[in-house]
């Protein structure tokens, strides 16, 4: 294993915004691209995690560094209850991750 101190910035989530009400038929999670951290590091991808209060399941999607949005299926959100949380993690090539989080409601 290679240890490094490259920590990416936390992704700025563009949608949904904290406290927003989301239509389950049009649930798009988007974020601004995260610049490469200082040093010999680069962002290699993102992870999107969606968790809702009423079910013990989560959606976990891994995407490449060029992707800045993910659509979550209505089937998941409709069974999850009204309160959910979305997390986006920026992942750099050494494996370090930084997370940002938003809470939202399902219509």
MMTF fields as JSON, N, C-alpha, C and O atoms, coordinates in Angstrom:
{
  "mmtfVersion": "1.0.0",
  "mmtfProducer": "UNKNOWN",
  "numBonds": 427,
  "numAtoms": 428,
  "numGroups": 107,
  "numChains": 1,
  "numModels": 1,
  "chainsPerModel": [1],
  "groupsPerChain": [107],
  "chainIdList": ["A"],
  "bondAtomList": [4, 2, 8, 6, 12, 10, 16, 14, 20, 18, 24, 22, 28, 26, 32, 30, 36, 34, 40, 38, 44, 42, 48, 46, 52, 50, 56, 54, 60, 58, 64, 62, 68, 66, 72, 70, 76, 74, 80, 78, 84, 82, 88, 86, 92, 90, 96, 94, 100, 98, 104, 102, 108, 106, 112, 110, 116, 114, 120, 118, 124, 122, 128, 126, 132, 130, 136, 134, 140, 138, 144, 142, 148, 146, 152, 150, 156, 154, 160, 158, 164, 162, 168, 166, 172, 170, 176, 174, 180, 178, 184, 182, 188, 186, 192, 190, 196, 194, 200, 198, 204, 202, 208, 206, 212, 210, 216, 214, 220, 218, 224, 222, 228, 226, 232, 230, 236, 234, 240, 238, 244, 242, 248, 246, 252, 250, 256, 254, 260, 258, 264, 262, 268, 266, 272, 270, 276, 274, 280, 278, 284, 282, 288, 286, 292, 290, 296, 294, 300, 298, 304, 302, 308, 306, 312, 310, 316, 314, 320, 318, 324, 322, 328, 326, 332, 330, 336, 334, 340, 338, 344, 342, 348, 346, 352, 350, 356, 354, 360, 358, 364, 362, 368, 366, 372, 370, 376, 374, 380, 378, 384, 382, 388, 386, 392, 390, 396, 394, 400, 398, 404, 402, 408, 406, 412, 410, 416, 414, 420, 418, 424, 422],
  "bondOrderList": [1, 1, 1, 1, 1, 1, 1, 1, 1, 1, 1, 1, 1, 1, 1, 1, 1, 1, 1, 1, 1, 1, 1, 1, 1, 1, 1, 1, 1, 1, 1, 1, 1, 1, 1, 1, 1, 1, 1, 1, 1, 1, 1, 1, 1, 1, 1, 1, 1, 1, 1, 1, 1, 1, 1, 1, 1, 1, 1, 1, 1, 1, 1, 1, 1, 1, 1, 1, 1, 1, 1, 1, 1, 1, 1, 1, 1, 1, 1, 1, 1, 1, 1, 1, 1, 1, 1, 1, 1, 1, 1, 1, 1, 1, 1, 1, 1, 1, 1, 1, 1, 1, 1, 1, 1, 1],
  "groupList": [{"groupName": "UNK", "atomNameList": ["N", "CA", "C", "O"], "elementList": ["N", "C", "C", "O"], "formalChargeList": [0, 0, 0, 0], "bondAtomList": [1, 0, 2, 1, 3, 2], "bondOrderList": [1, 1, 2], "singleLetterCode": "X", "chemCompType": "L-PEPTIDE LINKING"}],
  "groupTypeList": [0, 0, 0, 0, 0, 0, 0, 0, 0, 0, 0, 0, 0, 0, 0, 0, 0, 0, 0, 0, 0, 0, 0, 0, 0, 0, 0, 0, 0, 0, 0, 0, 0, 0, 0, 0, 0, 0, 0, 0, 0, 0, 0, 0, 0, 0, 0, 0, 0, 0, 0, 0, 0, 0, 0, 0, 0, 0, 0, 0, 0, 0, 0, 0, 0, 0, 0, 0, 0, 0, 0, 0, 0, 0, 0, 0, 0, 0, 0, 0, 0, 0, 0, 0, 0, 0, 0, 0, 0, 0, 0, 0, 0, 0, 0, 0, 0, 0, 0, 0, 0, 0, 0, 0, 0, 0, 0],
  "groupIdList": [1, 2, 3, 4, 5, 6, 7, 8, 9, 10, 11, 12, 13, 14, 15, 16, 17, 18, 19, 20, 21, 22, 23, 24, 25, 26, 27, 28, 29, 30, 31, 32, 33, 34, 35, 36, 37, 38, 39, 40, 41, 42, 43, 44, 45, 46, 47, 48, 49, 50, 51, 52, 53, 54, 55, 56, 57, 58, 59, 60, 61, 62, 63, 64, 65, 66, 67, 68, 69, 70, 71, 72, 73, 74, 75, 76, 77, 78, 79, 80, 81, 82, 83, 84, 85, 86, 87, 88, 89, 90, 91, 92, 93, 94, 95, 96, 97, 98, 99, 100, 101, 102, 103, 104, 105, 106, 107],
  "secStructList": [7, 7, 7, 7, 7, 7, 7, 7, 7, 7, 7, 7, 3, 3, 3, 1, 7, 6, 6, 7, 3, 3, 7, 4, 4, 4, 3, 3, 3, 3, 3, 7, 7, 7, 7, 7, 7, 6, 6, 6, 7, 7, 3, 3, 3, 3, 3, 3, 3, 3, 3, 3, 6, 6, 1, 1, 7, 3, 3, 3, 3, 3, 3, 3, 6, 6, 7, 7, 3, 3, 3, 3, 7, 2, 2, 2, 2, 2, 2, 1, 7, 1, 3, 3, 3, 3, 3, 3, 3, 3, 3, 3, 6, 6, 1, 7, 3, 3, 3, 3, 3, 3, 3, 3, 3, 3, 7],
  "xCoordList": [0.84, 0.0, 0.881, 1.937, 0.425, 1.127, 0.355, -0.798, 0.983, 0.335, 0.606, 1.717, -0.421, -0.235, -1.143, -2.005, -0.936, -1.728, -2.603, -2.953, -2.955, -3.803, -5.257, -5.821, -5.843, -7.248, -8.053, -7.83, -8.984, -9.794, -10.735, -11.068, -11.149, -12.182, -13.5, -13.706, -14.379, -15.706, -16.506, -16.48, -17.213, -18.0, -19.092, -19.743, -19.281, -20.384, -21.616, -21.681, -22.592, -23.792, -24.698, -24.995, -25.134, -25.993, -27.463, -28.326, -27.748, -29.128, -29.12, -28.261, -30.041, -30.957, -30.224, -29.216, -30.74, -30.162, -30.742, -31.819, -30.019, -30.424, -31.84, -32.137, -32.717, -34.082, -35.072, -36.263, -34.601, -35.461, -36.401, -36.091, -37.547, -38.484, -38.224, -38.154, -38.081, -37.68, -38.814, -39.423, -39.089, -40.044, -39.348, -38.32, -39.866, -39.177, -39.04, -38.173, -39.881, -39.79, -38.725, -38.451, -38.121, -37.121, -36.022, -35.681, -35.469, -34.475, -33.063, -32.52, -32.491, -31.137, -30.232, -30.506, -29.158, -28.154, -26.997, -26.404, -26.686, -25.609, -24.676, -25.059, -23.446, -22.424, -21.457, -21.354, -20.742, -19.715, -18.471, -18.182, -17.729, -16.501, -15.52, -15.399, -14.837, -13.836, -12.471, -12.074, -11.737, -10.401, -9.438, -9.637, -8.406, -7.391, -6.764, -6.519, -6.501, -5.837, -4.4, -3.822, -3.817, -2.416, -1.508, -1.833, -0.398, 0.538, 0.364, -0.242, 0.895, 0.868, -0.368, -0.254, -1.544, -2.803, -3.823, -3.729, -4.793, -5.878, -7.172, -7.168, -8.271, -9.588, -9.847, -9.742, -10.187, -10.417, -11.887, -12.272, -12.708, -14.116, -14.889, -14.362, -16.156, -17.075, -17.912, -18.133, -18.371, -19.347, -20.562, -20.432, -21.735, -22.986, -23.722, -23.927, -24.116, -24.838, -26.145, -26.144, -27.256, -28.564, -29.166, -29.27, -29.56, -30.142, -31.451, -31.512, -32.498, -33.788, -34.171, -33.819, -34.897, -35.131, -35.947, -35.727, -36.874, -37.807, -37.374, -38.1, -36.219, -35.765, -34.307, -33.563, -33.921, -32.55, -31.68, -30.804, -31.92, -31.134, -30.588, -31.064, -29.587, -29.054, -28.711, -28.517, -28.644, -28.172, -26.715, -26.399, -25.831, -24.421, -24.031, -24.127, -23.589, -23.191, -21.779, -21.472, -20.922, -19.564, -19.456, -19.833, -18.931, -18.811, -17.406, -16.661, -17.047, -15.714, -15.63, -16.629, -14.456, -14.204, -14.891, -15.035, -15.315, -15.996, -17.497, -18.167, -18.029, -19.469, -19.787, -19.121, -20.818, -21.198, -22.691, -23.232, -23.359, -24.76, -25.145, -24.588, -26.112, -26.641, -28.149, -28.608, -28.911, -30.354, -30.662, -30.172, -31.484, -31.883, -33.31, -34.171, -33.556, -34.856, -35.984, -35.802, -37.148, -38.331, -38.707, -39.239, -38.44, -38.803, -38.133, -38.757, -36.877, -36.153, -36.711, -37.019, -36.842, -37.272, -38.703, -39.005, -39.582, -40.98, -41.139, -42.074, -40.267, -40.371, -39.571, -39.675, -38.776, -37.866, -38.441, -37.78, -39.651, -40.2, -39.916, -39.373, -40.295, -40.193, -38.809, -38.423, -38.046, -36.756, -35.601, -35.491, -34.74, -33.601, -32.348, -32.406, -31.218, -29.928, -29.145, -29.118, -28.504, -27.646, -26.227, -25.997, -25.277, -23.866, -23.092, -23.337, -22.159, -21.274, -19.85, -19.47, -19.058, -17.659, -16.766, -16.973, -15.779, -14.738, -13.617, -13.202, -13.12, -12.099, -10.855, -10.935, -9.697, -8.452, -7.708, -8.034, -6.702, -6.055, -5.348, -5.071, -5.048, -4.459, -5.5, -5.156, -6.785, -7.864, -8.483, -9.499, -7.898, -8.499, -9.825, -9.989, -10.774, -12.111, -12.529, -12.147, -13.314, -13.936, -15.41, -15.774, -16.261, -17.699, -18.427, -17.996, -19.527, -20.481, -21.858, -22.094, -22.747, -24.028, -25.155, -24.973, -26.317, -27.518, -28.697, -28.764, -29.615, -30.851, -31.99, -32.041, -32.904, -34.011, -35.242, -35.155, -36.402, -37.649, -38.157, -37.892, -38.89, -39.491, -40.954, -41.683, -41.385, -42.779, -43.745, -44.954],
  "yCoordList": [-1.181, 0.0, 1.239, 1.277, 2.232, 3.503, 4.533, 4.836, 5.065, 6.087, 7.452, 7.732, 8.303, 9.667, 10.608, 10.175, 11.859, 12.875, 13.642, 14.794, 13.034, 13.678, 13.532, 12.439, 14.627, 14.597, 15.458, 16.665, 14.847, 15.633, 16.565, 16.322, 17.62, 18.49, 17.721, 16.816, 18.078, 17.465, 17.926, 19.112, 17.031, 17.425, 18.426, 18.28, 19.431, 20.378, 19.786, 19.7, 19.381, 18.778, 19.863, 20.851, 19.667, 20.632, 20.261, 21.136, 18.959, 18.512, 17.099, 16.299, 16.777, 17.723, 18.565, 18.137, 19.752, 20.583, 20.168, 19.576, 20.485, 20.09, 20.581, 21.765, 19.666, 19.997, 20.011, 20.237, 19.776, 19.817, 18.617, 17.553, 18.799, 17.722, 17.2, 17.983, 15.877, 15.257, 14.403, 13.613, 14.566, 13.721, 12.389, 12.386, 11.257, 9.981, 9.582, 8.775, 10.134, 9.814, 10.632, 10.394, 11.596, 12.455, 12.79, 13.959, 11.775, 11.98, 11.899, 10.813, 13.05, 13.131, 13.735, 14.816, 13.035, 13.522, 14.051, 13.324, 15.325, 15.913, 16.711, 17.163, 16.87, 17.577, 18.231, 17.844, 19.244, 19.913, 19.034, 18.365, 19.015, 18.22, 18.699, 19.896, 17.756, 18.074, 18.156, 17.232, 19.264, 19.358, 18.357, 17.933, 17.995, 17.101, 17.754, 18.96, 16.964, 17.519, 17.923, 17.438, 18.811, 19.179, 17.951, 17.003, 17.974, 16.854, 15.951, 16.335, 14.767, 13.789, 12.907, 11.691, 13.517, 12.795, 13.242, 14.336, 12.374, 12.767, 12.099, 10.996, 12.779, 12.216, 11.128, 11.373, 9.927, 8.816, 8.415, 7.637, 8.933, 8.581, 9.139, 9.847, 8.788, 9.21, 8.015, 7.088, 8.045, 7.083, 7.872, 8.895, 7.392, 8.001, 6.968, 5.831, 7.384, 6.501, 7.19, 8.353, 6.475, 6.999, 6.037, 4.835, 6.588, 5.797, 6.456, 7.675, 5.656, 6.176, 5.506, 4.354, 6.249, 5.842, 4.563, 3.825, 4.286, 3.182, 1.833, 0.85, 1.759, 0.47, 0.27, 1.23, -0.969, -1.297, -1.595, -2.458, -0.887, -1.031, 0.331, 1.362, 0.317, 1.566, 1.391, 0.278, 2.51, 2.517, 2.959, 3.985, 2.199, 2.555, 2.477, 1.422, 3.608, 3.676, 4.227, 5.243, 3.557, 4.037, 4.48, 3.751, 5.7, 6.244, 6.794, 6.997, 7.034, 7.551, 9.053, 9.684, 9.606, 11.005, 11.991, 13.162, 11.555, 12.451, 12.536, 13.392, 11.674, 11.641, 12.524, 12.45, 13.37, 14.264, 14.218, 15.154, 13.131, 12.965, 11.489, 10.71, 11.145, 9.779, 9.882, 10.682, 9.074, 9.008, 7.815, 6.711, 8.048, 6.973, 6.587, 7.45, 5.291, 4.787, 5.081, 5.066, 5.348, 5.629, 4.444, 4.638, 3.213, 2.03, 2.073, 1.744, 2.475, 2.563, 3.69, 3.477, 4.867, 6.026, 5.891, 6.342, 5.284, 5.152, 4.204, 4.366, 3.226, 2.309, 2.781, 2.199, 3.83, 4.273, 5.191, 5.45, 5.7, 6.637, 8.064, 8.313, 8.997, 10.398, 10.989, 11.885, 10.521, 11.138, 10.28, 9.1, 10.901, 10.195, 11.056, 12.247, 10.416, 11.09, 10.678, 9.502, 11.652, 11.375, 11.792, 12.883, 10.937, 11.213, 11.052, 10.124, 11.964, 11.86, 11.875, 12.765, 10.889, 10.792, 11.01, 10.4, 11.874, 12.025, 11.065, 11.025, 10.29, 9.281, 9.621, 9.793, 9.716, 9.971, 8.665, 7.655, 8.678, 7.446, 6.662, 5.477, 7.272, 6.547, 5.906, 5.194, 6.158, 5.559, 6.486, 6.133, 7.673, 8.61, 9.12, 9.31, 9.34, 9.793, 10.951, 11.025, 11.843, 12.913, 12.924, 12.771, 13.107, 12.966, 14.28, 15.114, 14.452, 15.51, 14.847, 13.798, 15.475, 14.829, 15.844, 17.01, 15.399, 16.218, 15.367, 14.176, 15.983, 15.303, 15.875, 17.078, 15.003, 15.437, 14.622, 13.589, 15.093, 14.389, 13.891, 14.494, 12.786, 12.225, 12.64, 12.461, 13.196, 13.648, 12.494, 12.696],
  "zCoordList": [0.0, 0.0, 0.0, 0.631, -0.712, -0.776, 0.044, -0.263, 1.076, 1.888, 1.277, 0.825, 1.268, 0.784, 1.568, 2.333, 1.364, 2.058, 1.08, 1.337, -0.016, -1.017, -0.6, -0.637, -0.211, 0.177, -0.782, -0.873, -1.495, -2.416, -1.649, -0.489, -2.316, -1.749, -1.734, -2.543, -0.826, -0.806, -2.008, -2.336, -2.674, -3.842, -3.457, -2.422, -4.289, -4.098, -4.772, -5.998, -3.965, -4.528, -5.09, -4.418, -6.333, -7.004, -6.888, -6.81, -6.877, -6.683, -6.114, -6.483, -5.24, -4.606, -3.561, -3.0, -3.313, -2.272, -0.925, -0.854, 0.132, 1.478, 1.775, 1.611, 2.214, 2.584, 1.434, 1.645, 0.238, -0.941, -0.983, -0.446, -1.624, -1.879, -3.292, -4.239, -3.438, -4.7, -5.259, -4.537, -6.542, -7.248, -7.535, -8.212, -7.048, -7.257, -8.722, -9.06, -9.599, -11.02, -11.738, -12.915, -11.041, -11.672, -10.665, -10.484, -10.014, -8.957, -9.538, -9.738, -9.801, -10.342, -9.285, -8.762, -8.975, -8.04, -8.872, -9.668, -8.677, -9.465, -8.564, -7.485, -9.032, -8.273, -9.243, -10.407, -8.728, -9.53, -9.554, -8.562, -10.654, -10.702, -9.625, -9.364, -9.019, -7.996, -8.664, -9.374, -8.443, -9.037, -8.388, -7.25, -9.124, -8.559, -7.331, -7.328, -6.285, -5.105, -5.423, -6.395, -4.608, -4.821, -4.695, -3.98, -5.377, -5.32, -6.524, -7.524, -6.419, -7.51, -7.383, -7.225, -7.452, -7.249, -8.296, -8.854, -8.545, -9.429, -8.999, -8.452, -9.253, -8.989, -10.03, -11.232, -9.562, -10.49, -10.562, -11.435, -9.661, -9.706, -8.529, -7.671, -8.531, -7.465, -7.038, -7.817, -5.804, -5.313, -4.851, -4.178, -5.214, -4.79, -3.944, -4.367, -2.742, -1.828, -1.457, -1.053, -1.595, -1.202, -0.189, -0.434, 0.952, 2.04, 2.447, 2.605, 2.616, 3.069, 4.381, 4.635, 5.208, 6.591, 6.763, 7.723, 5.866, 6.096, 5.537, 5.69, 4.897, 4.389, 4.777, 4.975, 4.878, 5.276, 4.065, 4.119, 2.989, 1.772, 1.401, 1.876, 0.551, 0.04, -1.423, -1.91, -2.107, -3.487, -3.437, -2.835, -4.06, -4.153, -5.619, -6.247, -6.156, -7.563, -7.628, -7.005, -8.381, -8.604, -10.053, -10.97, -10.248, -11.598, -11.811, -10.852, -13.067, -13.377, -13.094, -12.747, -13.242, -12.895, -13.839, -13.489, -15.012, -15.953, -15.706, -16.284, -14.867, -14.597, -13.404, -12.371, -13.549, -12.456, -12.145, -11.556, -12.54, -12.149, -12.226, -13.001, -11.396, -11.339, -11.116, -10.301, -11.837, -11.632, -10.742, -10.976, -9.711, -8.798, -9.146, -9.317, -9.25, -9.669, -8.696, -7.479, -9.26, -8.459, -7.579, -6.486, -8.036, -7.248, -5.874, -4.865, -5.838, -4.564, -3.702, -2.529, -4.262, -3.477, -2.966, -1.861, -3.746, -3.325, -2.149, -1.366, -1.996, -0.862, 0.347, 1.427, 0.17, 1.216, 2.259, 3.265, 2.067, 3.029, 2.6, 1.524, 3.464, 3.088, 3.286, 2.536, 4.268, 4.567, 4.071, 4.405, 3.263, 2.686, 2.79, 3.095, 2.527, 2.564, 1.334, 0.97, 0.692, -0.453, -0.142, 0.379, -0.456, -0.197, -1.497, -2.267, -1.731, -2.887, -2.368, -1.608, -2.778, -2.373, -3.581, -4.63, -3.436, -4.453, -4.077, -2.919, -5.045, -4.795, -5.619, -6.835, -4.938, -5.677, -5.885, -5.261, -6.766, -7.212, -6.112, -6.301, -4.984, -3.854, -2.953, -2.009, -3.243, -2.467, -1.436, -0.836, -1.207, -0.263, -0.806, -2.011, 0.11, -0.272, 0.624, 1.792, 0.055, 0.822, 0.461, -0.705, 1.474, 1.29, 1.52, 2.316, 0.817, 1.129, 1.206, 0.606, 1.947, 2.25, 2.178, 2.527, 1.725, 1.728, 2.169, 1.868, 2.879, 3.274, 2.448, 2.191, 2.035, 1.197, 1.528, 2.191, 1.06, 1.248, -0.09, -1.13, -0.059, -1.269, -1.309, -0.333, -2.443, -2.586, -2.539, -2.644]
}
